[in-house]
XYZ file of C-alpha atoms in Angstrom:
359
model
C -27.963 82.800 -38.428
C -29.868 79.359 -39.472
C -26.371 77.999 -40.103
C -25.374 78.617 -36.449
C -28.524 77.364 -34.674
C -28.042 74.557 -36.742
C -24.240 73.861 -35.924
C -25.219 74.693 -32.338
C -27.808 71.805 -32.484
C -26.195 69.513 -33.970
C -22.716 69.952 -31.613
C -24.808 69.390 -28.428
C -26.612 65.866 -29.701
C -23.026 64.352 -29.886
C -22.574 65.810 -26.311
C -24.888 64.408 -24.780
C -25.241 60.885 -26.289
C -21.705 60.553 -25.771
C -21.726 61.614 -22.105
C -25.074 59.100 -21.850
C -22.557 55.949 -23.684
C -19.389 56.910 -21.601
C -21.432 56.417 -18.180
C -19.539 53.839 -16.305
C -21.117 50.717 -15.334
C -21.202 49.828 -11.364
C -21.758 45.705 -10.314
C -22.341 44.924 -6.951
C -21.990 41.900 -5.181
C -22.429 40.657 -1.698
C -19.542 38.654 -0.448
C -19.794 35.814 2.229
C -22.470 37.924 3.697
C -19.826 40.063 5.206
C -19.437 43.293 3.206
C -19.939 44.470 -0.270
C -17.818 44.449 -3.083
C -18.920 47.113 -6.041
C -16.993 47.723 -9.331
C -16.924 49.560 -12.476
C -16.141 48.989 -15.817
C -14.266 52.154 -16.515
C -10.545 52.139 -15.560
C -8.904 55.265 -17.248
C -10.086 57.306 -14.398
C -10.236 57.694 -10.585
C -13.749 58.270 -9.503
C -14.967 58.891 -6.282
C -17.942 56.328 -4.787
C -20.875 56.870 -2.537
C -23.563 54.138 -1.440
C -26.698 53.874 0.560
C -29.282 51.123 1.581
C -32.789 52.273 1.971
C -33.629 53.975 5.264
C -29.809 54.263 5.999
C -27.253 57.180 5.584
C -24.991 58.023 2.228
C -21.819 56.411 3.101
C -18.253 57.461 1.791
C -16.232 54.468 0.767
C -14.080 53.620 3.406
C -11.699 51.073 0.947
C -11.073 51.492 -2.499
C -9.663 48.589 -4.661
C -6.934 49.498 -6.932
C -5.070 48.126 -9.934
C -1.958 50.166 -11.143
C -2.878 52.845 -9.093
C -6.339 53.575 -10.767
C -9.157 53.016 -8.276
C -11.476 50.200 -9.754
C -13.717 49.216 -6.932
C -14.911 49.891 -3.626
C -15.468 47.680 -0.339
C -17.858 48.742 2.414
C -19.620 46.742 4.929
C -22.668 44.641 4.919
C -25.485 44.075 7.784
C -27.141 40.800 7.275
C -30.801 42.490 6.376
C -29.811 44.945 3.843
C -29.759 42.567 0.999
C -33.379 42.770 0.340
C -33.198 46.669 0.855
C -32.149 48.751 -2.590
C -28.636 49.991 -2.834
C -28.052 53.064 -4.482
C -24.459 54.271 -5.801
C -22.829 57.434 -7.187
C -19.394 57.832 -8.862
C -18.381 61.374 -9.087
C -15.279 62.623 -11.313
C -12.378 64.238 -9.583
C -13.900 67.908 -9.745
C -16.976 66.337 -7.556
C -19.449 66.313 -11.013
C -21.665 63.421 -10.518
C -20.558 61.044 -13.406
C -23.578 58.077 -13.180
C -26.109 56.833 -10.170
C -27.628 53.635 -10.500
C -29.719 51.508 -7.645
C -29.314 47.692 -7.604
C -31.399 44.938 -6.069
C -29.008 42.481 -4.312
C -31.458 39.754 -2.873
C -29.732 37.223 -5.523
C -26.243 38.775 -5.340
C -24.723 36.619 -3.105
C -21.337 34.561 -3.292
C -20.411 32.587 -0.123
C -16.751 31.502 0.714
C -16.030 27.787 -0.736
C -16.396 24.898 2.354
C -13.158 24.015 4.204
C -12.165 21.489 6.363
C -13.376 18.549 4.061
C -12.627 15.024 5.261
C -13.526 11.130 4.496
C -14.205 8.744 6.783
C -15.310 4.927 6.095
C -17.169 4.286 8.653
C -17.895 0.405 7.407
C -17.705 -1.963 4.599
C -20.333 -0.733 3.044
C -20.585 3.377 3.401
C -18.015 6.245 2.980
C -18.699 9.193 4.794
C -17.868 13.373 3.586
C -17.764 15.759 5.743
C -17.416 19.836 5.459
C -17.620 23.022 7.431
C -19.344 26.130 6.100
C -17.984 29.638 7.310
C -21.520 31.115 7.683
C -23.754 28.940 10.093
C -27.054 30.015 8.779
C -29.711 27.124 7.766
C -30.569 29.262 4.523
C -26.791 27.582 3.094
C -27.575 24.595 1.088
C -24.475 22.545 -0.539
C -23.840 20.621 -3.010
C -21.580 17.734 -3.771
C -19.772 16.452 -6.459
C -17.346 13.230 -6.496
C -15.683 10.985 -9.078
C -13.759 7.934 -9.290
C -10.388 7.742 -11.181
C -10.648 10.878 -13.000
C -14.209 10.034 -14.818
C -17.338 12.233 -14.977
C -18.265 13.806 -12.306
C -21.719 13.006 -10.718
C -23.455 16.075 -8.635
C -25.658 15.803 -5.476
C -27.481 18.175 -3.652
C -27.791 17.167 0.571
C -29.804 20.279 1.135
C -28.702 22.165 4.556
C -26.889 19.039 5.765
C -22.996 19.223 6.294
C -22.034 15.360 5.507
C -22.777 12.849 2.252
C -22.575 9.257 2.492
C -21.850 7.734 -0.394
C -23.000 3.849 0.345
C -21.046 0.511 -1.572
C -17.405 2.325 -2.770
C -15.511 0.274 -4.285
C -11.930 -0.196 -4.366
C -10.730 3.169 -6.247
C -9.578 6.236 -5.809
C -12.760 8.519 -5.456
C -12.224 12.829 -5.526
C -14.799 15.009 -3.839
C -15.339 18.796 -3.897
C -18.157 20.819 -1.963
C -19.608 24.455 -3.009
C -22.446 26.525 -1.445
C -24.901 29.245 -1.838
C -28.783 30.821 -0.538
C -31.124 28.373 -0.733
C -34.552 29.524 -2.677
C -36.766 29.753 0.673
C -34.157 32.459 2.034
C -34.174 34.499 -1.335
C -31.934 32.109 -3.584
C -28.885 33.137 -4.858
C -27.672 33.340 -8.293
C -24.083 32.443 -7.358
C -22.638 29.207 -5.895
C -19.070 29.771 -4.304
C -16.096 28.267 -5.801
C -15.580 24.819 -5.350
C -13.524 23.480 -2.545
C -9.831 22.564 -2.776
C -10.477 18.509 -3.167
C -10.055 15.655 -1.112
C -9.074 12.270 -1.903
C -10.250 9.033 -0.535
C -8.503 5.397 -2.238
C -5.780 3.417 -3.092
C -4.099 5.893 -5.382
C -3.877 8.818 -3.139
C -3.901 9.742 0.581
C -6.653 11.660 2.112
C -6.841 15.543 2.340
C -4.492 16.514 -0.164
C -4.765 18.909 -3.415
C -1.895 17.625 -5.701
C -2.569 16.171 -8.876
C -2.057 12.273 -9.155
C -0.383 12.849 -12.446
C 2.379 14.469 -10.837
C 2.339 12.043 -7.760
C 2.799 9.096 -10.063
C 5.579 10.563 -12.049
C 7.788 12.124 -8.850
C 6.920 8.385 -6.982
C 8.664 7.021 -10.406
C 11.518 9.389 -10.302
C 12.344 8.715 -6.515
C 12.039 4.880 -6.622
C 14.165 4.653 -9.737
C 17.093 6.890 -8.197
C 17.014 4.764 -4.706
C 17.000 1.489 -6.423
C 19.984 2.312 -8.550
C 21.693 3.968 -5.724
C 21.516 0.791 -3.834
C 22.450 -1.466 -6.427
C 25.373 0.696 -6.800
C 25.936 0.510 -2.905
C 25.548 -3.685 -3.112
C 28.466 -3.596 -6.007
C 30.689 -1.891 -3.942
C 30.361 -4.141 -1.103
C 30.322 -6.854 -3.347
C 34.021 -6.212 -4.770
C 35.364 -4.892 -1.619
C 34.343 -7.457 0.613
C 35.024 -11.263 0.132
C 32.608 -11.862 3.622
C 29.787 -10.345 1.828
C 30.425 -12.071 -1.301
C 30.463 -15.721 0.797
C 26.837 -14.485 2.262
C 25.230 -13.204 -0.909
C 26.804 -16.281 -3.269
C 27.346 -19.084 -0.493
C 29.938 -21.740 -1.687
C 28.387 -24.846 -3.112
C 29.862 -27.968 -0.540
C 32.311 -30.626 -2.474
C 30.784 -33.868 -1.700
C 34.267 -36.327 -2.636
C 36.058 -34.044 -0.289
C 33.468 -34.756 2.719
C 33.471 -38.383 1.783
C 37.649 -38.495 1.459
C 37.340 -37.036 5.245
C 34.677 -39.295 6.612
C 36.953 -42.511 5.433
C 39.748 -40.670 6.948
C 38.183 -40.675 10.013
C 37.338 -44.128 9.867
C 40.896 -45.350 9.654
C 42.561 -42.989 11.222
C 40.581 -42.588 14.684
C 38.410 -46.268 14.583
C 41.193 -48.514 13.222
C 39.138 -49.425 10.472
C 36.500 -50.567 12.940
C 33.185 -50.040 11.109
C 31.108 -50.476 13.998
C 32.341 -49.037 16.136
C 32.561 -46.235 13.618
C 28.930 -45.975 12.787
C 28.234 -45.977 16.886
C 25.833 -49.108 16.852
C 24.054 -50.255 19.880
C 25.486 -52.826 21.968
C 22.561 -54.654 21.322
C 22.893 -55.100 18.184
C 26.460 -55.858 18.178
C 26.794 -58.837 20.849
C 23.868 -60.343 18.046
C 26.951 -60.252 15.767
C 28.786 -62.625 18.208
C 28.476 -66.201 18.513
C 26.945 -67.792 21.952
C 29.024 -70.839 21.974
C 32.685 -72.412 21.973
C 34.435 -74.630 20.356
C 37.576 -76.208 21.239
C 39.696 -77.436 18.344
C 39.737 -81.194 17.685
C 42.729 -83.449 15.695
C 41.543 -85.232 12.557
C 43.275 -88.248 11.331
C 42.412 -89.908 7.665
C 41.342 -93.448 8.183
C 41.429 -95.885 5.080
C 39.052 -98.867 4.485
C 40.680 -101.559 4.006
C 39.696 -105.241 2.422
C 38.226 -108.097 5.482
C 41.490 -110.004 5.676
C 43.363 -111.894 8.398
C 45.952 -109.331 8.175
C 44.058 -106.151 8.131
C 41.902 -107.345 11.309
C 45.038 -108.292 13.215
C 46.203 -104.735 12.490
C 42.996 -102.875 13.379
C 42.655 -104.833 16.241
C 46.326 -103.881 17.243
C 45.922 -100.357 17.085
C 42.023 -99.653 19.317
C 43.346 -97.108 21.029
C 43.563 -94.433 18.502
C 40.038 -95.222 17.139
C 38.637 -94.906 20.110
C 40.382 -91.192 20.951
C 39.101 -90.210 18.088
C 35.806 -90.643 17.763
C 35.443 -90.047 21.665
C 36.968 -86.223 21.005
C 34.508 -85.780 18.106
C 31.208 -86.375 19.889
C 32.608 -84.505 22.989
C 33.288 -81.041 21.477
C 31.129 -80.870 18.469
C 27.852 -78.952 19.086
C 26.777 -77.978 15.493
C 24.981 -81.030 14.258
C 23.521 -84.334 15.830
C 22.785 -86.531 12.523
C 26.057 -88.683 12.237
C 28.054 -88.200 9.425
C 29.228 -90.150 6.486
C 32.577 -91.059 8.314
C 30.896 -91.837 11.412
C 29.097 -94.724 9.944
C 31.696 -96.074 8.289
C 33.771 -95.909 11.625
C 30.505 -97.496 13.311
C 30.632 -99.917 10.695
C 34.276 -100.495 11.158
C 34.300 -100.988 14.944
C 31.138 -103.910 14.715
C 33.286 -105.636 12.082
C 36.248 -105.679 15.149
C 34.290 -106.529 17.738
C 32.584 -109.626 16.078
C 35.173 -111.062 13.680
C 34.501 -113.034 11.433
């Protein structure tokens, strides 16, 4: 009889603290203030879930969440002041047997969507403006802010309930921002921040509003550039080989400077007659200065002798006056080059004073 009370005893201990360590636990979180998401950690069985804020009816749940067909969750909606109100939820097993009821406070169990619509703007020189949209409009949001430049450390910032960040003296580089959000402390602060935002881009490296890592910009920028420049060198041979026209453009013919020399004299004989002036086109200026202004008309020149003061000689120079006399007559007629008498012309002078006054 002891030994039964005692097995009986004993058997319902295990019972119960196994029952107590088997009780599934239920987390519940408030999502973008629009409805409430509550899970459990136990997934080997399909439970049915009840809720209820205070002062407000025990709701069925209208959407369960489900992963390989076992119900893991449940989504009902949210009215914006029941956070501050206690929540109470039941699971119940299959046969309707209550299986755990816990009561959770969800003031600071609050996760807001990650900002969208993110977008940079330099506004000047000297300032580089962000700018965001939150899906809740309530002043109780505050953001915060976080930007880098080339892939270093991120640096954080908090604008409060602002929407924009300036960020003032950028310099030349590529600079990456991202934006998150959450309940700011005077509203009942949250213990969540949302996800960050899908990034945006602002620099040199990388256009604006775009997610995709610079990594794999850089290397599929390589790729392409490589493949068009050998596809039109390829293109260029071609043309090259094929086409002598293209060749003469690309590699133009050095000029042979005896040939265009052998031509010019060519042209000189052939079409000028050898005239050089009239060749190089001169002005007609300059080439009456080449002729001369006077004429000259051609005059005979005899050899005279001297001859010894004799009888003989002066009979014959006074026999023959006449030619003297032509002579020396056609010389001072026609010749305009010089006035100082020559050499001859003394000696003739000479001559014709020893005739006149004999001795």
């Amino acid at each position: 009889m002891i030994l039964l009370l005692v097995g009986l005893f004993l058997g319902s201990i295990p019972s119960f603290a196994f029952s107590a360590s088997s009780q599934p636990k239920i987390n519940c979180l408030i999502i973008n203030l629009d409805y409430v998401n509550c899970t459990w950690t136990e997934r080997e069985h399909n439970y049915s879930f009840k809720s209820k804020f205070t002062h407000k009816q025990t709701l069925d749940c209208p959407n369960y969440l489900r992963i390989d067909g076992v119900i893991v969750g449940c989504v009902f909606p949210y009215e914006k002041p029941q956070r501050f109100n206690t929540l109470k939820t039941w699971l119940c097993s299959d046969n309707g047997s209550l299986v755990t009821e816990q009561e959770h406070d969800l003031k600071a169990y609050v996760k807001l969507y990650p900002p969208d619509n993110l977008s940079v703007v330099e506004k000047t020189d000297t300032e580089l403006w962000l700018y965001w949209n939150i899906s809740k409009n309530d002043s109780c949001i505050e953001s915060e802010v976080r930007h880098r430049t080339d892939n270093n450390a991120w640096k954080d910032t908090i604008p409060g309930h602002r929407t924009s960040f300036s960020l003032p003296f950028p310099s030349k580089k590529r600079y990456e921002f991202q934006v998150r959000a959450r309940i700011e402390s005077s509203c009942g602060q949250s213990k969540f921040w949302s996800d960050w935002s899908q990034p945006v881009f602002w620099g040199n490296l990388k256009p604006n509003n775009t997610s995709k890592s610079p990594d794999n910009m850089s290397v599929m920028s390589l790729v392409l550039y490589t493949a068009g420049g050998t596809v039109i060198l390829g293109i260029l041979a071609c043309l090259l080989v094929h086409s002598e026209r293209l060749r003469i453009i690309l590699i133009p013919v050095v000029p042979n400077a005896g040939r265009n020399v052998s031509n010019y004299l060519a042209a000189l004989f052939d079409n000028y007659d050898g005239n050089v002036e009239k060749w190089l086109s001169m002005p007609k200026d300059l080439e009456n200065g080449f002729k001369p202004n006077f004429t000259e008309r051609a005059c005979p020149v005899r050899e005279y002798r001297i001859v010894s003061q004799s009888s003989t000689d002066s009979e014959s120079i006074l026999s023959n006056p006449t030619d003297l006399s032509s002579d020396y007559q056609c010389m001072h007629s026609y010749s305009s080059a010089s006035t100082i008498p020559g050499s001859s012309e003394t000696i003739q002078t000479q001559d014709l004073s020893q005739v006149d006054n004999p001795v």
